[in-house]
Amino acid sequence: MELSEYNGHLTVVNELPLEEYLYGVVGSEMAPGWPLEALKTQAVLSRTRALWQGNKYGIANVSDTVVEQAYYGYGKESEDVRVAVDETAGEAIYYQGKLVESLFYSNAGGMTADGTEVWGNPVPYLRPVESDDTYPMVTANLWYRVQLADGTIGYVRSDLVQQTGDAKGARTGVITTENTNLRTGPSTTTHKVLSTLPSGAQVTILSEEPEENAYAWTRGPFTSAELTALLNANQDKQKAPRIPGNVTSLKVTKRGPSGRVIAMEANGVPIAVSSPDAFRSLFQQGGNSLRSTKFDVEVIQGDKQAGPQFLFRGYGFGHGLGVSQYGARAMAEKGYDYLQILQHYYQDVTIDK
């Protein structure tokens, strides 16, 4: 560890050989125990990223955060991760003789992005391709969307409900534990608690869906007032026309080649963003951004005073450019090697030392 003064700041730099740095990165970006060919894919991606960066920070090449790629040190190393790095030692991805900007993320939601859908301009070696990303969804806990006797609608984890039968075509159930949280959506991390239900509370089961995961997710509902404040703050920042009145209409007006959102309107007024991927950070609630721009907007009728509510239902986790980590896992489980995986997600590239 180096401790020094740099540009008037106290600076701590962890200095180590590139390949040993990658032991910590691959173990942080993927989990030990993933298929070896997926780990090798990540090793080449992360090596390429570090080399492409050059001396970005003047005193260091990379940060230890997801600004570039996660590095959580020795504690994330494992034997299979070290094997993945060692067996790909020195290898990086090149396009027309130059290092590519190595891009990867958690989950493509079934289809990777085109550069125009993220930055607004094409990337010659990255075009939309299919990606088998469903693993997080098929292994997720099941949640019920339920309605209480007073008409309140929310979500409860399915293992906390005992089904009691059908009533006039609807499934019914009772809560089996004390102090069960009724939430705004199917997760304990991103959806707030609406109320707490006692054991024996009766519910009507409206539908079921997997717990929010890297493949499928929801955000909201957002009230009309929430969206109005959020969007007008954005419009002011972008020096664009404000939304007249409260938001009663929110529409996707244009999608890119992979189905990601690239243009939207609120009350007929175009929403201004610096790049299409900025829609992810624009619609924040409780500090949580949208997980991707591959989403639909559902209108939920609220009470007459508050106006409609808006639910975002989407797929994928991350910007979508380059390699989907869950997609790489699926390809490795099907028998593809790391070179085949990389050349599926990156077109017209070579992997060389």
Coordinates of C-alpha atoms in Angstrom, one line a residue, residues 104-120 126-133 214-217 251-264 273 275-280 290-297 313-325 327 345:
F104 CA -19.8 -5.9 -19.1
Y105 CA -22.7 -5.9 -16.6
S106 CA -24.9 -8.3 -14.7
N107 CA -27.8 -9.2 -17.0
A108 CA -29.0 -8.2 -20.5
G109 CA -32.6 -9.2 -20.0
G110 CA -32.6 -11.4 -23.1
M111 CA -30.9 -9.1 -25.6
T112 CA -27.8 -7.0 -25.4
A113 CA -27.9 -3.3 -26.3
D114 CA -26.7 -1.3 -29.3
G115 CA -24.5 1.7 -28.7
T116 CA -27.2 4.0 -29.9
E117 CA -29.4 2.8 -27.0
V118 CA -26.8 3.7 -24.3
W119 CA -24.6 6.5 -25.5
G120 CA -26.5 7.7 -28.5
L126 CA -21.0 -4.2 -30.2
R127 CA -24.3 -5.0 -31.8
P128 CA -27.4 -6.5 -30.2
V129 CA -27.3 -10.3 -29.7
E130 CA -29.5 -12.7 -27.9
S131 CA -28.5 -13.6 -24.3
D132 CA -29.8 -16.4 -22.1
D133 CA -30.2 -14.5 -18.9
A214 CA -31.2 -9.5 -12.0
Y215 CA -33.4 -10.6 -14.9
A216 CA -36.9 -9.3 -14.0
W217 CA -37.8 -6.3 -11.8
K251 CA -45.3 7.1 -22.6
V252 CA -42.3 5.4 -24.3
T253 CA -42.2 7.0 -27.8
K254 CA -39.1 5.3 -29.3
R255 CA -37.2 2.1 -28.7
G256 CA -33.8 1.0 -30.0
P257 CA -32.9 -2.2 -31.9
S258 CA -32.9 -4.4 -28.7
G259 CA -36.2 -2.9 -27.3
R260 CA -34.5 -0.5 -24.9
V261 CA -36.1 2.9 -24.3
I262 CA -34.5 5.8 -26.1
A263 CA -37.3 8.4 -26.0
M264 CA -40.2 9.2 -23.7
V273 CA -31.9 13.3 -21.2
S275 CA -28.1 10.0 -23.3
P276 CA -30.6 7.2 -23.6
D277 CA -29.1 5.3 -20.7
A278 CA -29.8 8.3 -18.4
F279 CA -33.4 7.2 -18.2
R280 CA -32.1 4.6 -15.7
L290 CA -34.2 1.6 -12.7
R291 CA -32.1 -1.5 -13.3
S292 CA -32.1 -1.1 -17.1
T293 CA -33.8 0.8 -19.9
K294 CA -35.5 -2.3 -21.1
F295 CA -38.9 -1.5 -19.5
D296 CA -42.6 -0.8 -19.9
V297 CA -44.7 1.7 -18.0
R313 CA -41.7 -3.3 -15.2
G314 CA -38.4 -4.2 -16.8
Y315 CA -35.8 -6.8 -17.7
G316 CA -32.0 -6.9 -17.2
F317 CA -29.6 -5.2 -14.9
G318 CA -27.0 -2.7 -16.2
H319 CA -26.4 -0.7 -19.4
G320 CA -26.6 -3.8 -21.7
L321 CA -23.4 -3.1 -23.8
G322 CA -21.0 -6.0 -24.1
V323 CA -21.0 -9.2 -22.1
S324 CA -23.9 -10.2 -19.9
Q325 CA -22.3 -12.0 -16.9
G327 CA -25.4 -14.8 -20.2
Y345 CA -21.0 -10.7 -27.4

